Every structure is written in structure tokens, then in C-alpha cells.
mmCIF file of C-alpha atoms in Angstrom:
data_model
loop_
_atom_site.group_PDB
_atom_site.id
_atom_site.type_symbol
_atom_site.label_atom_id
_atom_site.label_comp_id
_atom_site.label_asym_id
_atom_site.label_seq_id
_atom_site.Cartn_x
_atom_site.Cartn_y
_atom_site.Cartn_z
ATOM 1 C CA MET A 108 74.601 90.975 96.511
ATOM 2 C CA ALA A 109 77.637 89.532 94.732
ATOM 3 C CA ALA A 110 78.890 90.757 91.374
ATOM 4 C CA PRO A 111 77.930 88.550 88.397
ATOM 5 C CA ALA A 112 80.309 85.762 87.389
ATOM 6 C CA THR A 113 81.057 87.625 84.157
ATOM 7 C CA VAL A 114 82.414 90.537 86.203
ATOM 8 C CA ASN A 115 84.390 88.274 88.529
ATOM 9 C CA ALA A 116 85.998 86.719 85.448
ATOM 10 C CA ALA A 117 88.105 89.855 84.974
ATOM 11 C CA GLY A 118 91.814 89.418 85.594
ATOM 12 C CA TYR A 119 95.125 88.175 84.267
ATOM 13 C CA PHE A 120 95.272 84.762 82.588
ATOM 14 C CA SER A 121 97.572 82.277 80.943
ATOM 15 C CA VAL A 122 95.914 81.551 77.586
ATOM 16 C CA SER A 123 96.282 78.317 75.634
ATOM 17 C CA ARG A 124 94.784 77.071 72.352
ATOM 18 C CA ALA A 125 94.836 73.374 71.592
ATOM 19 C CA GLY A 126 97.415 73.039 74.367
ATOM 20 C CA ALA A 127 99.751 75.637 72.843
ATOM 21 C CA ASP A 128 100.675 78.622 75.016
ATOM 22 C CA LEU A 129 99.436 81.933 73.592
ATOM 23 C CA GLY A 130 100.912 84.036 76.391
ATOM 24 C CA GLU A 131 99.310 86.269 78.985
ATOM 25 C CA GLY A 132 95.806 87.581 78.407
ATOM 26 C CA ILE A 133 93.885 90.271 80.251
ATOM 27 C CA VAL A 134 90.124 90.117 80.647
ATOM 28 C CA ARG A 135 88.569 93.501 81.360
ATOM 29 C CA MET A 136 84.847 93.810 82.094
ATOM 30 C CA ARG A 137 83.442 97.345 81.989
ATOM 31 C CA THR A 138 79.947 96.025 82.665
ATOM 32 C CA ALA A 139 78.431 92.599 83.298
ATOM 33 C CA THR A 140 77.875 92.118 79.559
ATOM 34 C CA ARG A 141 80.671 94.093 77.848
ATOM 35 C CA GLY A 142 84.420 93.735 78.055
ATOM 36 C CA THR A 143 87.632 92.957 76.195
ATOM 37 C CA LEU A 144 90.239 90.231 75.995
ATOM 38 C CA GLU A 145 93.703 91.663 75.424
ATOM 39 C CA LEU A 146 96.009 89.077 73.896
ATOM 40 C CA GLY A 147 99.086 89.334 71.706
ATOM 41 C CA GLY A 148 98.784 93.091 71.277
ATOM 42 C CA GLN A 149 95.119 92.917 70.231
ATOM 43 C CA ALA A 150 91.941 93.779 72.112
ATOM 44 C CA MET A 151 88.966 91.546 71.285
ATOM 45 C CA THR A 152 85.432 92.502 72.282
ATOM 46 C CA LEU A 153 83.758 90.217 74.812
ATOM 47 C CA ILE A 154 80.008 89.742 75.190
ATOM 48 C CA GLY A 155 79.007 88.396 78.586
ATOM 49 C CA ASP A 156 75.934 86.307 79.333
ATOM 50 C CA VAL A 157 75.235 86.642 83.047
ATOM 51 C CA THR A 158 72.710 83.793 83.187
ATOM 52 C CA ALA A 159 74.733 81.303 81.153
ATOM 53 C CA LYS A 160 78.004 82.463 82.743
ATOM 54 C CA THR A 161 79.772 82.726 79.421
ATOM 55 C CA LEU A 162 81.989 85.142 77.520
ATOM 56 C CA LYS A 163 81.840 85.221 73.741
ATOM 57 C CA GLY A 164 84.212 86.841 71.250
ATOM 58 C CA LYS A 165 86.371 86.328 68.160
ATOM 59 C CA LEU A 166 89.982 85.199 67.967
ATOM 60 C CA GLY A 167 91.707 85.239 64.588
ATOM 61 C CA GLY A 168 88.343 85.688 62.902
ATOM 62 C CA GLN A 169 86.867 82.638 64.624
ATOM 63 C CA THR A 170 84.136 82.803 67.240
ATOM 64 C CA PHE A 171 84.888 81.485 70.711
ATOM 65 C CA ASN A 172 82.576 80.827 73.607
ATOM 66 C CA LEU A 173 84.131 80.546 77.055
ATOM 67 C CA LYS A 174 82.318 78.971 79.975
ATOM 68 C CA ILE A 175 83.207 80.458 83.354
ATOM 69 C CA LYS A 176 83.958 77.251 85.253
ATOM 70 C CA ASN A 177 85.092 79.125 88.367
ATOM 71 C CA ARG A 178 87.083 82.246 89.217
ATOM 72 C CA SER A 179 90.292 80.601 88.048
ATOM 73 C CA LEU A 180 89.269 78.775 84.864
ATOM 74 C CA LEU A 181 87.512 79.884 81.675
ATOM 75 C CA SER A 182 87.169 77.057 79.151
ATOM 76 C CA GLY A 183 85.613 76.630 75.714
ATOM 77 C CA ASN A 184 86.399 76.301 72.026
ATOM 78 C CA VAL A 185 87.588 78.415 69.147
ATOM 79 C CA GLY A 186 86.811 76.543 65.969
ATOM 80 C CA ALA A 187 87.773 72.911 66.616
ATOM 81 C CA ASP A 188 90.423 73.878 69.165
ATOM 82 C CA LYS A 189 90.118 73.946 72.924
ATOM 83 C CA LEU A 190 90.622 77.415 74.376
ATOM 84 C CA GLU A 191 91.526 77.779 78.051
ATOM 85 C CA LEU A 192 92.253 80.735 80.291
ATOM 86 C CA MET A 193 93.901 79.912 83.636
ATOM 87 C CA ARG A 194 94.005 82.754 86.143
ATOM 88 C CA LEU A 195 97.418 84.100 87.049
ATOM 89 C CA VAL A 196 97.955 85.118 90.668
ATOM 90 C CA SER A 197 101.032 86.372 92.501
ATOM 91 C CA ARG A 198 102.579 87.311 89.181
ATOM 92 C CA PRO A 199 106.398 87.530 89.236
ATOM 93 C CA ILE A 200 107.932 90.794 90.392
ATOM 94 C CA PRO A 201 110.708 92.091 88.119
ATOM 95 C CA ALA A 202 114.192 91.571 89.557
ATOM 96 C CA ALA A 203 114.985 95.276 89.267
ATOM 97 C CA GLU A 204 111.985 96.093 91.454
ATOM 98 C CA MET A 205 112.779 93.345 93.959
ATOM 99 C CA ALA A 206 116.123 95.041 94.550
ATOM 100 C CA LYS A 207 114.413 98.222 95.755
ATOM 101 C CA PHE A 208 113.006 98.936 99.214
ATOM 102 C CA ASP A 209 112.023 101.722 101.586
ATOM 103 C CA SER A 210 114.854 102.400 104.021
ATOM 104 C CA GLY A 211 112.631 104.360 106.398
ATOM 105 C CA PRO A 212 111.904 107.989 107.222
ATOM 106 C CA PRO A 213 114.472 110.798 107.055
ATOM 107 C CA ALA A 214 115.646 112.221 110.360
ATOM 108 C CA GLY A 215 113.226 115.147 110.425
ATOM 109 C CA ILE A 216 110.206 112.927 109.887
ATOM 110 C CA GLN A 217 111.505 110.361 112.361
ATOM 111 C CA THR A 218 111.574 113.103 114.993
ATOM 112 C CA ILE A 219 107.878 113.744 114.339
ATOM 113 C CA PHE A 220 107.115 110.028 114.613
ATOM 114 C CA ALA A 221 109.003 109.807 117.892
ATOM 115 C CA ALA A 222 106.996 112.718 119.303
ATOM 116 C CA THR A 223 103.679 110.945 118.696
ATOM 117 C CA PRO A 224 102.138 110.230 122.105
ATOM 118 C CA ASP A 225 101.224 106.806 123.382
ATOM 119 C CA TYR A 226 97.532 106.549 122.472
ATOM 120 C CA LEU A 227 96.523 104.694 125.630
ATOM 121 C CA ALA A 228 98.315 107.187 127.838
ATOM 122 C CA ALA A 229 96.903 110.097 125.848
ATOM 123 C CA THR A 230 93.286 108.913 125.989
ATOM 124 C CA GLY A 231 93.167 106.850 129.169
ATOM 125 C CA ASP A 232 90.634 104.591 127.468
ATOM 126 C CA PRO A 233 91.692 101.083 126.317
ATOM 127 C CA SER A 234 88.380 100.517 124.493
ATOM 128 C CA ILE A 235 89.078 102.883 121.566
ATOM 129 C CA PHE A 236 92.276 101.604 119.951
ATOM 130 C CA TRP A 237 94.135 98.322 119.493
ATOM 131 C CA ASP A 238 97.057 100.076 121.161
ATOM 132 C CA HIS A 239 99.185 96.934 121.620
ATOM 133 C CA PHE A 240 100.020 96.879 117.899
ATOM 134 C CA GLY A 241 101.751 100.257 117.995
ATOM 135 C CA ASN A 242 102.053 103.030 115.439
ATOM 136 C CA VAL A 243 101.953 102.668 111.670
ATOM 137 C CA PHE A 244 102.619 106.055 110.136
ATOM 138 C CA TYR A 245 102.922 106.023 106.355
ATOM 139 C CA ARG A 246 103.577 104.437 102.995
ATOM 140 C CA GLY A 247 105.277 106.173 100.089
ATOM 141 C CA ARG A 248 107.621 109.095 99.673
ATOM 142 C CA LEU A 249 108.693 111.210 102.630
ATOM 143 C CA ASP A 250 111.416 113.059 100.727
ATOM 144 C CA GLY A 251 109.270 115.899 99.352
ATOM 145 C CA THR A 252 108.630 114.311 95.941
ATOM 146 C CA ALA A 253 105.043 113.153 96.576
ATOM 147 C CA ARG A 254 102.524 114.822 94.265
ATOM 148 C CA VAL A 255 99.473 113.278 95.934
ATOM 149 C CA LEU A 256 98.957 113.166 99.675
ATOM 150 C CA GLY A 257 96.420 110.512 100.634
ATOM 151 C CA ILE A 258 94.794 110.420 104.068
ATOM 152 C CA ALA A 259 92.937 107.335 105.290
ATOM 153 C CA SER A 260 91.586 106.303 108.682
ATOM 154 C CA ASP A 261 93.830 103.934 110.632
ATOM 155 C CA PRO A 262 96.004 100.836 110.097
ATOM 156 C CA GLY A 263 94.395 97.413 109.678
ATOM 157 C CA PRO A 264 95.844 94.002 110.607
ATOM 158 C CA ALA A 265 98.112 93.631 107.550
ATOM 159 C CA GLU A 266 99.575 97.080 108.118
ATOM 160 C CA CYS A 267 100.613 96.055 111.647
ATOM 161 C CA LEU A 268 102.590 92.996 110.536
ATOM 162 C CA PRO A 269 106.054 93.216 112.135
ATOM 163 C CA PHE A 270 107.963 93.010 108.843
ATOM 164 C CA ALA A 271 105.816 95.610 107.071
ATOM 165 C CA ARG A 272 104.615 98.474 109.314
ATOM 166 C CA ARG A 273 103.319 100.447 106.359
ATOM 167 C CA THR A 274 99.840 101.849 105.870
ATOM 168 C CA LEU A 275 97.348 100.738 103.215
ATOM 169 C CA ILE A 276 98.963 97.478 102.095
ATOM 170 C CA GLY A 277 96.055 95.021 102.483
ATOM 171 C CA ASP A 278 92.852 94.831 100.459
ATOM 172 C CA SER A 279 92.082 98.528 100.929
ATOM 173 C CA GLY A 280 95.673 99.397 100.113
ATOM 174 C CA GLN A 281 95.663 97.425 96.866
ATOM 175 C CA LYS A 282 92.427 99.188 95.897
ATOM 176 C CA THR A 283 94.062 102.526 96.706
ATOM 177 C CA GLN A 284 97.103 101.578 94.631
ATOM 178 C CA GLY A 285 94.706 100.985 91.750
ATOM 179 C CA PHE A 286 93.294 104.479 92.273
ATOM 180 C CA LEU A 287 96.803 105.968 92.204
ATOM 181 C CA ALA A 288 97.726 103.923 89.129
ATOM 182 C CA LYS A 289 94.842 105.487 87.207
ATOM 183 C CA LEU A 290 96.479 108.868 87.895
ATOM 184 C CA GLY A 291 99.706 107.541 86.406
ATOM 185 C CA LEU A 292 101.424 107.455 89.793
ATOM 186 C CA THR A 293 103.810 104.605 90.512
ATOM 187 C CA ARG A 294 105.798 106.214 93.347
ATOM 188 C CA SER A 295 105.139 109.971 93.689
ATOM 189 C CA TYR A 296 102.606 109.729 96.505
ATOM 190 C CA VAL A 297 102.533 109.482 100.263
ATOM 191 C CA LEU A 298 99.780 107.842 102.287
ATOM 192 C CA VAL A 299 99.086 108.551 105.947
ATOM 193 C CA ASN A 300 96.242 108.059 108.410
ATOM 194 C CA ALA A 301 94.051 110.083 110.716
ATOM 195 C CA PHE A 302 95.157 107.720 113.498
ATOM 196 C CA SER A 303 98.539 105.993 113.540
ATOM 197 C CA VAL A 304 97.117 103.273 115.806
ATOM 198 C CA ALA A 305 94.324 100.882 114.779
ATOM 199 C CA MET A 306 90.889 102.079 115.899
ATOM 200 C CA ARG A 307 88.157 99.648 116.930
ATOM 201 C CA PRO A 308 85.147 100.154 114.594
ATOM 202 C CA SER A 309 82.779 99.694 117.535
ATOM 203 C CA ALA A 310 84.394 102.719 119.199
ATOM 204 C CA LYS A 311 84.173 105.019 116.189
ATOM 205 C CA SER A 312 82.160 107.708 118.010
ATOM 206 C CA LYS A 313 84.791 107.834 120.752
ATOM 207 C CA GLY A 314 87.517 107.859 118.124
ATOM 208 C CA LEU A 315 85.987 110.821 116.341
ATOM 209 C CA LYS A 316 85.909 112.691 119.628
ATOM 210 C CA VAL A 317 89.611 111.926 120.143
ATOM 211 C CA LEU A 318 90.283 113.128 116.610
ATOM 212 C CA GLN A 319 88.730 116.493 117.405
ATOM 213 C CA THR A 320 89.654 117.126 121.024
ATOM 214 C CA ASN A 321 92.877 115.310 121.950
ATOM 215 C CA GLN A 322 95.480 118.017 121.507
ATOM 216 C CA ALA A 323 98.526 115.799 121.955
ATOM 217 C CA ILE A 324 97.468 113.393 119.216
ATOM 218 C CA MET A 325 96.263 116.244 116.989
ATOM 219 C CA THR A 326 99.542 118.154 117.341
ATOM 220 C CA ALA A 327 101.573 115.130 116.270
ATOM 221 C CA ARG A 328 99.221 114.424 113.359
ATOM 222 C CA HIS A 329 99.313 118.001 112.082
ATOM 223 C CA ALA A 330 103.108 118.140 112.416
ATOM 224 C CA LEU A 331 103.354 115.145 110.064
ATOM 225 C CA TYR A 332 100.823 116.525 107.601
ATOM 226 C CA ASP A 333 102.517 119.945 107.602
ATOM 227 C CA SER A 334 105.925 118.421 106.944
ATOM 228 C CA LEU A 335 104.592 116.501 103.944
ATOM 229 C CA LEU A 336 103.022 119.625 102.488
ATOM 230 C CA ALA A 337 106.075 121.791 103.116
ATOM 231 C CA GLY A 338 108.082 120.281 100.270
ATOM 232 C CA GLY A 339 105.865 122.085 97.777
ATOM 233 C CA ALA A 340 105.421 119.163 95.393
ATOM 234 C CA VAL A 341 101.933 118.108 96.533
ATOM 235 C CA GLN A 342 99.438 118.857 93.764
ATOM 236 C CA ALA A 343 96.354 117.316 95.375
ATOM 237 C CA ILE A 344 95.123 115.835 98.636
ATOM 238 C CA VAL A 345 92.756 112.854 98.659
ATOM 239 C CA ALA A 346 90.875 112.038 101.860
ATOM 240 C CA PHE A 347 89.500 108.483 101.938
ATOM 241 C CA GLY A 348 86.436 108.075 104.160
ATOM 242 C CA GLU A 349 84.661 109.959 106.923
ATOM 243 C CA VAL A 350 87.431 109.795 109.523
ATOM 244 C CA ALA A 351 89.942 111.126 106.985
ATOM 245 C CA HIS A 352 87.504 113.848 105.891
ATOM 246 C CA ARG A 353 87.269 115.077 109.459
ATOM 247 C CA ALA A 354 91.011 114.830 110.011
ATOM 248 C CA PHE A 355 91.515 116.980 106.936
ATOM 249 C CA ASP A 356 88.982 119.560 108.156
ATOM 250 C CA PHE A 357 90.722 119.934 111.531
ATOM 251 C CA TRP A 358 94.082 120.222 109.779
ATOM 252 C CA LYS A 359 92.753 122.890 107.415
ATOM 253 C CA GLN A 360 91.463 124.919 110.365
ATOM 254 C CA ALA A 361 94.887 124.810 111.988
ATOM 255 C CA SER A 362 97.020 125.269 108.841
ATOM 256 C CA PRO A 363 95.825 127.926 106.353
ATOM 257 C CA ALA A 364 98.361 126.769 103.727
ATOM 258 C CA VAL A 365 96.266 123.648 103.195
ATOM 259 C CA SER A 366 93.595 125.718 101.424
ATOM 260 C CA ALA A 367 95.943 126.300 98.480
ATOM 261 C CA VAL A 368 95.940 122.613 97.524
ATOM 262 C CA PRO A 369 92.933 120.967 95.808
ATOM 263 C CA VAL A 370 91.265 118.366 98.015
ATOM 264 C CA PHE A 371 89.107 115.426 96.969
ATOM 265 C CA ARG A 372 86.841 113.698 99.480
ATOM 266 C CA VAL A 373 86.088 110.149 98.427
ATOM 267 C CA ALA A 374 84.888 106.962 100.084
ATOM 268 C CA HIS A 375 87.218 104.757 102.062
ATOM 269 C CA PRO A 376 88.424 101.864 99.857
ATOM 270 C CA ALA A 377 86.707 99.339 102.140
ATOM 271 C CA ALA A 378 83.369 100.893 101.131
ATOM 272 C CA VAL A 379 84.024 100.822 97.370
ATOM 273 C CA ASP A 380 81.762 98.372 95.490
ATOM 274 C CA ARG A 381 81.230 96.369 98.672
ATOM 275 C CA GLU A 382 78.011 94.783 97.364
ATOM 276 C CA GLY A 383 78.942 94.325 93.702
ATOM 277 C CA SER A 384 75.727 96.090 92.667
ATOM 278 C CA GLY A 385 76.970 97.689 89.439
ATOM 279 C CA ASP A 386 75.571 100.982 90.704
ATOM 280 C CA ASP A 387 77.895 101.815 93.587
ATOM 281 C CA ALA A 388 77.974 105.438 94.721
ATOM 282 C CA ALA A 389 81.420 105.068 96.289
ATOM 283 C CA LEU A 390 82.929 103.670 93.080
ATOM 284 C CA LYS A 391 81.275 106.416 91.045
ATOM 285 C CA GLY A 392 82.873 108.924 93.409
ATOM 286 C CA TRP A 393 86.278 107.374 92.831
ATOM 287 C CA ALA A 394 85.807 107.507 89.047
ATOM 288 C CA ALA A 395 84.733 111.162 89.192
ATOM 289 C CA ALA A 396 87.759 112.035 91.323
ATOM 290 C CA VAL A 397 90.126 110.230 88.954
ATOM 291 C CA LYS A 398 88.746 112.185 86.005
ATOM 292 C CA LYS A 399 89.375 115.526 87.741
ATOM 293 C CA LEU A 400 92.709 114.544 89.254
ATOM 294 C CA ARG A 401 94.088 113.574 85.851
ATOM 295 C CA ALA A 402 93.902 117.239 84.910
ATOM 296 C CA ILE A 403 95.840 118.268 88.025
ATOM 297 C CA VAL A 404 98.412 115.597 88.888
ATOM 298 C CA THR A 405 101.586 115.065 86.868
ATOM 299 C CA PRO A 406 102.030 111.327 86.158
ATOM 300 C CA ASP A 407 105.253 109.476 86.870
ATOM 301 C CA PRO A 408 107.381 108.731 83.779
ATOM 302 C CA ASP A 409 106.516 105.029 83.954
ATOM 303 C CA GLY A 410 102.854 105.609 84.806
ATOM 304 C CA ASP A 411 99.772 105.689 82.574
ATOM 305 C CA ALA A 412 97.093 108.295 83.216
ATOM 306 C CA ALA A 413 95.384 107.710 79.875
ATOM 307 C CA GLY A 414 94.018 104.241 80.544
ATOM 308 C CA LEU A 415 90.486 103.226 81.397
ATOM 309 C CA ASN A 416 88.842 104.755 84.431
ATOM 310 C CA PHE A 417 86.801 102.629 86.851
ATOM 311 C CA GLY A 418 83.752 100.975 85.296
ATOM 312 C CA LYS A 419 80.476 99.855 86.858
ATOM 313 C CA TYR A 420 82.263 97.338 89.081
ATOM 314 C CA PHE A 421 85.561 97.215 90.927
ATOM 315 C CA THR A 422 87.194 94.179 89.300
ATOM 316 C CA GLU A 423 90.396 92.206 89.769
ATOM 317 C CA ILE A 424 92.047 94.377 87.124
ATOM 318 C CA ASP A 425 91.450 97.463 89.284
ATOM 319 C CA TYR A 426 93.564 96.044 92.109
ATOM 320 C CA VAL A 427 97.254 96.924 91.870
ATOM 321 C CA ARG A 428 100.080 95.256 93.766
ATOM 322 C CA ILE A 429 101.961 97.425 96.252
ATOM 323 C CA PRO A 430 105.418 98.130 94.772
ATOM 324 C CA ARG A 431 108.484 96.824 96.567
ATOM 325 C CA TRP A 432 109.963 100.296 97.010
ATOM 326 C CA ASP A 433 107.164 101.010 99.489
ATOM 327 C CA PHE A 434 108.240 98.197 101.856
ATOM 328 C CA PRO A 435 111.155 97.571 104.198
ATOM 329 C CA LYS A 436 113.780 95.249 102.747
ATOM 330 C CA MET A 437 112.769 92.215 104.840
ATOM 331 C CA THR A 438 109.073 92.229 103.858
ATOM 332 C CA PRO A 439 108.135 88.945 102.099
ATOM 333 C CA ALA A 440 107.350 89.330 98.398
ATOM 334 C CA TYR A 441 103.757 88.095 98.731
ATOM 335 C CA VAL A 442 102.806 90.945 101.077
ATOM 336 C CA GLY A 443 100.918 93.636 99.204
ATOM 337 C CA ASP A 444 99.565 91.218 96.587
ATOM 338 C CA ASP A 445 96.544 89.269 97.778
ATOM 339 C CA SER A 446 95.476 88.123 94.307
ATOM 340 C CA TRP A 447 96.087 84.532 95.432
ATOM 341 C CA GLY A 448 93.614 84.938 98.290
ATOM 342 C CA ARG A 449 90.996 86.650 96.150
ATOM 343 C CA SER A 450 91.008 83.636 93.817
ATOM 344 C CA ALA A 451 90.917 81.085 96.628
ATOM 345 C CA THR A 452 87.912 79.109 97.895
ATOM 346 C CA PRO A 453 86.803 80.390 100.281
ATOM 347 C CA ARG A 454 87.915 83.793 99.145
ATOM 348 C CA HIS A 455 89.919 85.959 101.538
ATOM 349 C CA ASN A 456 91.207 89.408 100.710
ATOM 350 C CA ASN A 457 94.003 89.796 103.256
ATOM 351 C CA CYS A 458 96.960 87.675 104.327
ATOM 352 C CA CYS A 459 96.481 88.833 107.914
ATOM 353 C CA ARG A 460 93.456 88.871 110.217
ATOM 354 C CA ARG A 461 92.520 89.257 113.844
ATOM 355 C CA PRO A 462 91.850 85.979 115.685
ATOM 356 C CA SER A 463 88.330 84.960 116.642
ATOM 357 C CA PRO A 464 87.654 85.626 119.412
ATOM 358 C CA ASP A 465 89.819 88.728 119.338
ATOM 359 C CA ASP A 466 92.215 88.913 122.288
ATOM 360 C CA SER A 467 93.354 92.459 121.318
ATOM 361 C CA VAL A 468 97.035 91.458 121.273
ATOM 362 C CA SER A 469 97.269 88.911 118.423
ATOM 363 C CA LEU A 470 97.378 88.914 114.624
ATOM 364 C CA VAL A 471 97.177 85.806 112.422
ATOM 365 C CA LEU A 472 99.342 85.647 109.297
ATOM 366 C CA THR A 473 98.323 83.200 106.554
ATOM 367 C CA PRO A 474 100.951 83.089 103.768
ATOM 368 C CA PRO A 475 100.284 81.593 100.333
ATOM 369 C CA SER A 476 100.726 77.812 100.084
ATOM 370 C CA GLY A 477 104.386 76.827 100.101
ATOM 371 C CA LEU A 478 105.623 80.134 101.509
ATOM 372 C CA GLY A 479 105.521 79.386 105.191
ATOM 373 C CA GLN A 480 103.182 78.261 107.941
ATOM 374 C CA GLU A 481 100.359 80.163 109.553
ATOM 375 C CA LEU A 482 101.671 82.223 112.457
ATOM 376 C CA ARG A 483 99.897 83.901 115.319
ATOM 377 C CA TYR A 484 101.900 86.947 116.366
ATOM 378 C CA ARG A 485 101.512 88.332 119.847
ATOM 379 C CA TYR A 486 102.193 91.958 120.763
ATOM 380 C CA GLN A 487 102.586 93.830 124.033
ATOM 381 C CA ALA A 488 102.609 97.626 124.344
ATOM 382 C CA GLY A 489 103.477 98.137 120.671
ATOM 383 C CA VAL A 490 106.249 95.527 120.602
ATOM 384 C CA LEU A 491 106.242 92.059 119.032
ATOM 385 C CA SER A 492 106.585 89.562 121.876
ATOM 386 C CA GLY A 493 106.391 86.166 120.138
ATOM 387 C CA ALA A 494 104.683 83.817 117.688
ATOM 388 C CA MET A 495 102.902 80.458 117.684
ATOM 389 C CA ASN A 496 101.868 78.057 114.940
ATOM 390 C CA LYS A 497 98.369 76.596 114.449
ATOM 391 C CA ALA A 498 99.156 73.856 116.953
ATOM 392 C CA GLY A 499 99.877 76.452 119.636
ATOM 393 C CA GLN A 500 103.610 75.728 119.640
ATOM 394 C CA ALA A 501 106.115 78.559 120.018
ATOM 395 C CA VAL A 502 107.922 79.465 116.805
ATOM 396 C CA ALA A 503 111.365 81.059 116.729
ATOM 397 C CA ILE A 504 111.279 84.407 114.928
ATOM 398 C CA ASP A 505 113.603 87.344 114.508
ATOM 399 C CA SER A 506 112.781 90.905 115.558
ATOM 400 C CA PHE A 507 110.810 91.418 112.328
ATOM 401 C CA GLY A 508 108.640 88.333 112.796
ATOM 402 C CA ILE A 509 110.464 86.279 110.165
ATOM 403 C CA GLU A 510 110.653 82.596 111.082
ATOM 404 C CA ILE A 511 114.171 81.475 111.931
#
């Protein structure tokens, strides 16, 4: 089941009336039939008609009726004037933010990372993990200033990109950033995984056994978790999904200090509003957690914890771009913002995917149009070993996978 067109119309738009630019507008849809258009400092009520695929409201006292032409264009009239909303994607990043980046872990944390065992050597089973892509440990603050510690499952394809190597940066990451934004957090968080190496979904039962019984992997995981808690700033722990729930439980058994921090068990972001039903249990769980966390977590000075919570659907407005200070300096600006892909036809929610058929050692990067060619990266034993274009020709890249 897909969400109604009225729901999918939510997002950021360039608004024009009779060809004149009115600035940026924001369409928010709380339900399939009720929403708002924010424009010029005003919020106008929108009435959605799911069958007709229209949004109706008033602008300057005049009624308008917008037809949802597609995900990127809403068109109609206000009075005798043509009114158009063109979707904005890959919105510009402020220069001050572009100047910031994550320089990597402090020495103490790096020692913990270095002590993490090789997953293939530790398990002896190549069918459980995509071990060739190596470890991806974190995203966010490792300096003791994080007020929320988030635990997810394992890194996906985008997280393993050679110029990123940060967790939760793809579709699930941009959903999670939206969750954090509703707590008013713009930087005071740290996100880690139950597994630092990508786990094959088909081997989940084996993976859960490793999670519980492999002492070498567990020791390294708990050492990282303990170090993040030791700073004393963490006000809440959020575990996203079953694998993270179990990882938290094993950590709590081993580290009594964990019991002093409130924990919230919610669905993994990949499971949130997957069907667009308008009655999603996972999304309801996220909204309930946000409501309680707002009473516990101190917002960042530039954050907003008083805005709208999640509605009946997870919409484009609920996605939030990953901030530049969470990435290494060389990471391309489009990484962490897949709004361009979500508006594309066909829609795709991540700039990186596994090839089909999957050879277990390759990742395919598809940048936005005009920002580079599609590249197929190849890895060996956790190290980037080369890249090819769509024609199968070798492409010269640097050690971070950037085309030379």
C-alpha cells in the first residue's frame, strides 16, 4: 500500500504566482486530508482530496485549488493567477556548515576501534556478514557531549562508502535525523550499531547468536558503549529495532551503570511507515517516544523541540539531512541528503546500493545528475581496491574513492 498522493505532496517548494517568485513554501500533511502551507511567515490550512489528488486552501483571502501533477509539481489557480509549487531537492547547505566536518575519533576511542576483532576471523562463518566492507563504528559526538545515545543494527551500503564510513547516513539515517530533530538535537547525539560490520538479513538468526555468544565481538562492543556513557552527559538511550534491543539487553547485563539511564525501545527506521498505511505501529511508537524524550533531553541551542511530532504518515518533511559536521571533510555534499532520489522516477531512497546479483565485494554509487558518474566500488578484506564505471572500465580514484 502506498501513501495517498496528498501525503506524498508534503515537502519544500519554490512557490510562484502569475510567474512571480513568492519564495520557499513548506507543505505539511498531518493526515491525508489535513495539512498546512507555510509561506511568507504564514501558515494556511490545506484540505486534501485523496480521490481528486488536490489540495485546497486560501492565499491572501482568495481560494486556491492545487492539482498534484506529480511528486515534484503542484499546479492550479488563485483567483485569475496561476499558482505553482515546484519541489525543492538538495537544498543549499549554508557556507558556515560546509566549513565544518568530523575529524575522527579521539585517541581513546580509536584504541577501542582498533581492538575490534575481524568479524570473519572471530566467527569463522563468511555467510553472516558482508565482511569485505570493513567496520563502520559511529556517527556523531565522541567527545562526551552527546545527550542521546542511539543504537541501531549494522551499517548499510551508503554507510560503507569509502569517503563516508559513518553509520546511519542513508534513508534510515535521514529518518533517524528527523527523529533527533524533533528532540531539538542538531549535534548532541552519538549513533552506533550492534554490529560494526554489515549483517546479511538472510543470516539474521546466526547474527543474533553471534550477538549473544561471541565474546570477542561483545567485549569490543561493550567497551565502546561504556566509553560513550562514561562522559556522564547521556540523558537517554534509544535502541532502534530488534537487533539493537538485544544488544542493549546484553550490555545492561554486563554494565550495571546502564540501568541509571532511561532507555526507549523503538522500531528500526527501515520499518517506520513502510506501507504508508496511515496507521503504522512503528511510527506511532516513534511519536510516543518523542513525546516522552522531550521531557528528558535538553535540546541544542539551535534546535527546536517544540515543533510538530510525527503525524499519521512519515512524510518528506520528516526526513532531515545529515549535517556536515557528522562527515569526514572529503565526503561529497550530496551524501546524507537523498531528497533528489526520493523525488525521482523511479524513486530511490539511497545513493548507494548493492549490485544485482550481489558479489559480496561491490557497492554501486549513483550520484545526482551532474555530480559525477555511477561508480562500482570493489572491496577486499575491508579495504577499497578499485572502481569501475557503468561500461566496466577502470576509473582512477584516490584512497577515499573520489574520482581523480
